[in-house]
Coordinates of C-alpha atoms and ligand atoms in Angstrom, one line a residue:
M643 CA -0.1 -0.1 -0.2
R644 CA 1.3 3.2 -1.1
V645 CA 0.5 7.0 -0.7
H646 CA 1.3 8.9 -4.2
F647 CA 0.8 12.8 -3.8
F648 CA 1.3 15.7 -6.1
P649 CA 3.8 18.2 -4.8
E650 CA 2.1 20.9 -3.5
G651 CA 0.1 18.6 -1.0
E652 CA 3.6 16.6 0.6
A653 CA 3.4 17.9 4.0
A654 CA -0.2 16.6 4.7
A655 CA 0.4 13.8 2.8
R656 CA 3.6 12.4 4.5
A657 CA 1.3 13.0 7.7
F658 CA -1.5 10.9 6.3
A659 CA 0.8 8.4 5.4
R660 CA 3.0 8.1 8.9
A661 CA -1.1 7.9 10.5
L662 CA -1.5 5.1 8.3
N663 CA 2.3 3.6 8.4
A664 CA 2.3 3.4 4.6
D665 CA 5.3 4.1 1.8
C666 CA 4.7 8.1 0.1
A667 CA 5.5 8.4 -3.2
P668 CA 5.7 11.6 -5.3
I669 CA 3.9 12.1 -8.7
Q670 CA 5.4 13.7 -11.3
H671 CA 4.1 16.7 -12.9
H672 CA 4.7 18.8 -15.9
R673 CA 2.9 21.6 -17.3
F674 CA 3.4 22.0 -21.3
P675 CA 3.3 25.6 -22.7
D676 CA -0.3 25.2 -24.1
G677 CA -1.6 24.2 -20.3
E678 CA -1.8 20.7 -20.8
S679 CA -0.4 18.6 -18.0
L680 CA 1.9 15.5 -17.7
V681 CA 2.0 13.3 -14.9
R682 CA 3.9 10.3 -13.9
V683 CA 3.5 7.8 -11.4
E684 CA 5.9 5.6 -9.4
A685 CA 5.5 2.1 -9.5
A686 CA 1.9 1.1 -7.3
G687 CA 1.2 -1.7 -4.8
E688 CA -2.4 -3.5 -5.7
I689 CA -3.7 -0.6 -3.5
A690 CA -2.6 2.5 -4.2
L691 CA -4.0 5.7 -2.3
L692 CA -3.9 8.9 -4.3
F693 CA -4.0 11.6 -1.8
R694 CA -5.0 15.1 -3.6
T695 CA -6.8 18.0 -2.1
L696 CA -9.2 19.6 -5.0
D697 CA -9.1 23.1 -4.0
H698 CA -8.0 25.2 -7.4
P699 CA -10.4 22.4 -8.7
D700 CA -10.4 22.5 -12.9
A701 CA -6.7 21.6 -13.4
K702 CA -6.6 19.5 -10.6
L703 CA -9.3 17.7 -11.4
V704 CA -8.2 16.6 -14.7
E705 CA -4.5 15.9 -13.1
T706 CA -6.0 13.6 -10.6
L707 CA -7.7 11.6 -13.3
L708 CA -5.1 11.2 -15.2
A709 CA -2.9 9.9 -11.9
S710 CA -5.3 7.3 -11.7
S711 CA -5.5 6.2 -15.1
A712 CA -1.2 6.3 -14.6
L713 CA -1.8 4.0 -11.5
R714 CA -4.2 1.3 -13.4
D715 CA -1.7 1.0 -16.0
R716 CA 0.9 0.7 -13.5
G717 CA -1.1 -2.1 -11.8
A718 CA -2.9 -0.8 -9.0
R719 CA -6.3 -2.8 -8.3
R720 CA -7.6 -0.9 -6.0
I721 CA -7.5 3.0 -6.3
I722 CA -8.8 5.3 -3.2
L723 CA -8.8 8.7 -3.6
V724 CA -8.1 10.6 -0.4
A725 CA -9.1 14.3 -1.0
P726 CA -9.2 16.1 2.2
Y727 CA -11.1 19.1 0.4
L728 CA -13.7 18.0 -2.2
S729 CA -14.5 20.9 -4.8
Y730 CA -17.6 21.1 -7.0
M731 CA -20.0 20.0 -3.5
R732 CA -22.2 23.1 -4.0
Q733 CA -24.0 23.4 -6.6
D734 CA -25.9 20.5 -6.4
K735 CA -29.2 21.7 -8.4
A736 CA -30.1 24.2 -11.2
F737 CA -30.2 27.3 -9.2
H738 CA -31.3 28.9 -12.4
A739 CA -32.4 27.3 -15.9
G740 CA -29.6 25.8 -17.8
E741 CA -27.4 25.9 -15.3
A742 CA -25.2 22.5 -14.7
V743 CA -25.6 20.2 -11.7
S744 CA -22.0 20.5 -11.2
Q745 CA -21.9 17.6 -7.8
R746 CA -23.7 15.6 -10.4
V747 CA -21.2 15.5 -13.4
I748 CA -17.6 15.5 -11.0
G749 CA -19.1 13.3 -8.7
R750 CA -19.4 10.7 -11.6
L751 CA -16.4 11.4 -13.2
L752 CA -14.8 10.7 -10.0
A753 CA -16.7 7.4 -9.4
G754 CA -15.6 6.1 -12.7
A755 CA -12.1 6.6 -12.0
V756 CA -11.7 5.5 -8.4
D757 CA -12.6 2.3 -6.3
G758 CA -13.4 4.6 -2.6
L759 CA -13.2 7.9 -1.4
V760 CA -12.3 9.6 1.6
T761 CA -13.1 13.3 2.2
V762 CA -13.6 15.5 5.3
D763 CA -17.0 17.9 5.3
P764 CA -18.1 17.8 2.1
H765 CA -20.7 20.7 1.3
L766 CA -23.5 18.4 0.9
H767 CA -26.8 20.3 1.9
R768 CA -29.9 18.7 -0.4
V769 CA -28.1 16.0 -1.2
G770 CA -28.6 13.0 2.0
S771 CA -25.1 11.1 1.4
L772 CA -21.6 11.5 -0.1
A773 CA -22.8 7.8 -1.9
E774 CA -25.5 9.5 -3.9
V775 CA -22.9 11.9 -5.0
L776 CA -20.8 8.9 -6.0
P777 CA -22.4 6.1 -7.1
G778 CA -20.8 2.2 -6.9
I779 CA -17.9 2.8 -4.8
K780 CA -16.9 3.0 -1.1
S781 CA -16.6 6.5 0.4
R782 CA -16.3 8.3 3.6
A783 CA -17.5 12.1 4.5
L784 CA -15.6 12.6 8.1
S785 CA -16.8 15.7 10.1
A786 CA -13.8 17.8 11.4
A787 CA -16.2 18.9 14.1
S788 CA -14.2 17.0 16.8
V789 CA -10.3 18.2 15.8
L790 CA -11.8 22.2 15.6
S791 CA -13.4 21.6 18.8
H792 CA -9.5 20.0 20.4
L793 CA -8.4 23.2 18.8
I794 CA -10.7 25.7 20.3
T795 CA -10.6 24.2 23.7
A796 CA -6.9 25.0 23.7
D797 CA -7.2 28.5 24.8
L798 CA -10.6 28.8 25.1
A799 CA -11.5 32.1 26.7
P800 CA -14.3 31.4 29.6
G801 CA -18.0 33.1 28.5
T802 CA -17.1 32.4 24.7
I803 CA -20.0 32.0 22.4
L804 CA -19.6 30.0 19.0
V805 CA -21.6 32.1 15.9
G806 CA -22.5 30.1 13.0
P807 CA -23.2 33.0 10.0
D808 CA -25.7 31.2 8.1
A809 CA -28.1 28.2 8.6
E810 CA -26.2 25.9 6.5
S811 CA -23.4 26.1 9.4
R812 CA -25.9 25.1 12.1
P813 CA -24.6 21.4 12.1
W814 CA -20.9 22.4 12.2
V815 CA -21.5 25.0 14.9
E816 CA -23.8 22.9 16.9
A817 CA -21.5 20.1 16.6
V818 CA -17.9 22.4 17.6
A819 CA -19.7 23.5 20.9
A820 CA -21.6 20.2 21.9
P821 CA -18.2 19.3 23.3
L822 CA -17.0 22.3 25.3
N823 CA -20.4 23.3 26.6
A824 CA -20.3 26.7 24.9
P825 CA -23.2 29.0 23.8
V826 CA -24.5 29.1 20.1
L827 CA -26.0 31.4 18.2
V828 CA -26.7 31.0 14.4
G829 CA -27.5 33.5 11.5
R830 CA -29.4 33.5 8.7
K831 CA -27.8 34.9 5.1
E832 CA -28.9 36.3 1.6
R833 CA -26.5 36.1 -0.8
H834 CA -26.9 37.9 -3.5
G835 CA -23.2 37.5 -5.3
D836 CA -19.7 36.0 -5.0
R837 CA -18.8 38.5 -2.4
D838 CA -22.0 40.5 -1.4
V839 CA -24.1 39.0 1.4
E840 CA -26.7 40.1 3.4
L841 CA -26.7 38.7 6.9
S842 CA -28.4 38.8 10.6
I843 CA -27.8 37.2 13.6
D844 CA -30.7 36.3 16.2
G845 CA -30.0 37.0 19.9
I846 CA -27.1 38.7 18.8
A847 CA -26.9 40.9 22.4
A848 CA -26.1 38.1 23.8
V849 CA -21.9 39.0 22.8
E850 CA -21.9 42.0 24.3
G851 CA -18.5 42.1 26.1
K852 CA -17.7 38.4 25.1
P853 CA -15.5 36.4 23.2
V854 CA -16.9 35.1 20.0
I855 CA -15.8 32.7 17.7
L856 CA -17.1 32.4 14.2
V857 CA -17.5 28.7 12.8
D858 CA -17.8 27.8 9.4
D859 CA -17.4 24.6 7.1
V860 CA -15.7 26.7 4.4
I861 CA -13.9 30.3 3.9
S862 CA -14.2 30.8 0.3
S863 CA -13.9 35.1 -0.5
G864 CA -14.4 35.0 3.3
A865 CA -17.6 37.8 2.5
T866 CA -19.4 35.8 4.9
L867 CA -17.3 35.8 7.7
I868 CA -16.3 40.0 7.0
K869 CA -20.0 40.6 7.5
S870 CA -21.1 38.6 10.6
A871 CA -17.6 40.3 12.3
A872 CA -19.0 43.6 11.5
L873 CA -22.7 42.7 12.7
L874 CA -20.7 41.1 15.8
R875 CA -18.1 44.0 16.5
A876 CA -21.1 46.5 15.9
A877 CA -23.2 44.7 19.1
G878 CA -20.3 45.1 21.2
A879 CA -18.1 41.6 21.0
G880 CA -15.3 41.8 22.9
S881 CA -13.0 39.8 20.3
V882 CA -13.7 37.8 17.2
E883 CA -11.8 34.8 15.7
A884 CA -12.9 32.5 13.2
V885 CA -11.8 28.5 13.1
A886 CA -13.1 26.5 9.9
T887 CA -12.9 22.8 8.2
H888 CA -11.2 24.5 4.9
C889 CA -9.6 27.8 4.6
L890 CA -9.3 28.4 0.6
A891 CA -9.2 32.3 1.1
G892 CA -5.7 33.6 -0.5
C893 CA -3.9 36.2 0.6
S894 CA -5.7 39.5 -0.2
D895 CA -8.3 37.8 1.4
L896 CA -6.8 36.3 4.0
A897 CA -5.8 40.0 4.9
A898 CA -9.5 41.6 4.1
L899 CA -10.7 39.2 6.9
K900 CA -8.1 40.9 9.7
A901 CA -8.8 44.5 8.1
G902 CA -12.8 43.2 8.9
G903 CA -12.0 42.5 12.7
I904 CA -11.3 39.3 12.6
A905 CA -8.1 38.5 15.4
R906 CA -7.3 34.8 14.4
I907 CA -8.3 32.5 11.6
R908 CA -7.4 28.7 12.1
S909 CA -8.3 25.9 9.7
T910 CA -7.7 22.5 9.6
D911 CA -5.3 21.5 7.2
T912 CA -7.1 20.4 4.4
V913 CA -6.0 23.0 2.1
P914 CA -3.1 23.6 2.6
G915 CA -2.1 27.6 4.1
P916 CA -1.2 29.8 6.7
T917 CA -4.3 29.3 9.0
N918 CA -3.7 25.9 9.3
A919 CA -3.5 24.7 12.9
A920 CA -4.8 21.1 13.0
S921 CA -4.0 17.9 11.1
V922 CA -7.0 15.0 10.0
A923 CA -4.3 13.2 8.9
D924 CA -5.9 10.5 11.7
L925 CA -9.0 11.1 10.6
L926 CA -8.3 10.2 6.9
A927 CA -6.2 7.3 8.0
G928 CA -8.6 5.7 10.2
A929 CA -11.4 6.0 7.3
V930 CA -9.7 4.1 4.9
R931 CA -8.7 1.7 7.2
E932 CA -12.3 1.3 7.5
I933 CA -13.0 0.9 4.0
L934 CA -10.5 -1.7 3.0
N935 CA -11.1 -3.5 6.2
Q936 CA -14.6 -3.8 4.2
S937 CA -13.8 -5.8 1.7
Ligands
R5P235 C1 -22.3 28.8 2.7 O1 -23.2 27.4 2.5 C2 -21.0 27.9 3.3 O2 -21.1 27.3 4.6 C3 -20.1 29.8 4.0 O3 -20.4 30.3 4.6 C4 -19.6 30.3 2.5 O4 -19.0 29.0 1.4 C5 -18.5 30.9 2.3 O5 -17.8 31.5 1.4 P1 -17.6 32.9 1.1 O6 -16.6 33.1 2.2 O7 -17.2 33.4 0.1 O8 -18.6 33.7 1.9

């Protein structure tokens, strides 16, 4: 059993391989001047664990499909894709006539290329389970709630209130708050554009003078958290921080989040970046073991 990883994900892939006590091999990748990718894999065992987080998805998805095919050509009989962040899960229906249902398209593409898939906190809302998205293969959707609770516990200030910015964040904020016994508020959000959201938070008066931690599954542009932080500070919150499973925000968006009054932003290492503060390697390794033990 060997973990095959793309260079940009080396640190997380090696942590995952250590948790699983497996070998590691880098995948070589070349980008031609016209933008095409060439991928080359090392010799594969019978079971190949293909490690690739799928932020910046358009290029990464193609390269991942190429790597999977190359691993089969190298003799892999079972390929499990370990994608700590699984993109294209949000568009689970056509919100407007004529839109592609991206989740269905990408789910079927991946299910046709690998035999199993493990991910963390996929953005599934109207679809009941990851199995529906990935027909015919074994899959696990893990929750990072325990990892985030553990992270927060380390220096949790007394009286801290956890806030989920929108209805979709409710399961995450409640799961993170439960072991901490911390109070929770949940906002309502209406999105008008990529970076244009309208927000309100029921019961926001409770934050006056209190430390607040915003909890979400994913930070993308940061617009949701910036708007939340503005409301919380206006309501007198003593301090505002944020934790999330996945942080996709780039440098300028992270700077805007800081400027928006969020003193500290922490995420798991599902997407490599400066906010990484906790590893999901053990979670991923446990799920892979489970899949392998089942068959
Ligand atoms: C929405 O449903 C999610 O839970 C996040 O709140 C959202 O994806 C964050 O996006 P952004 O950072 O661009 O506001």
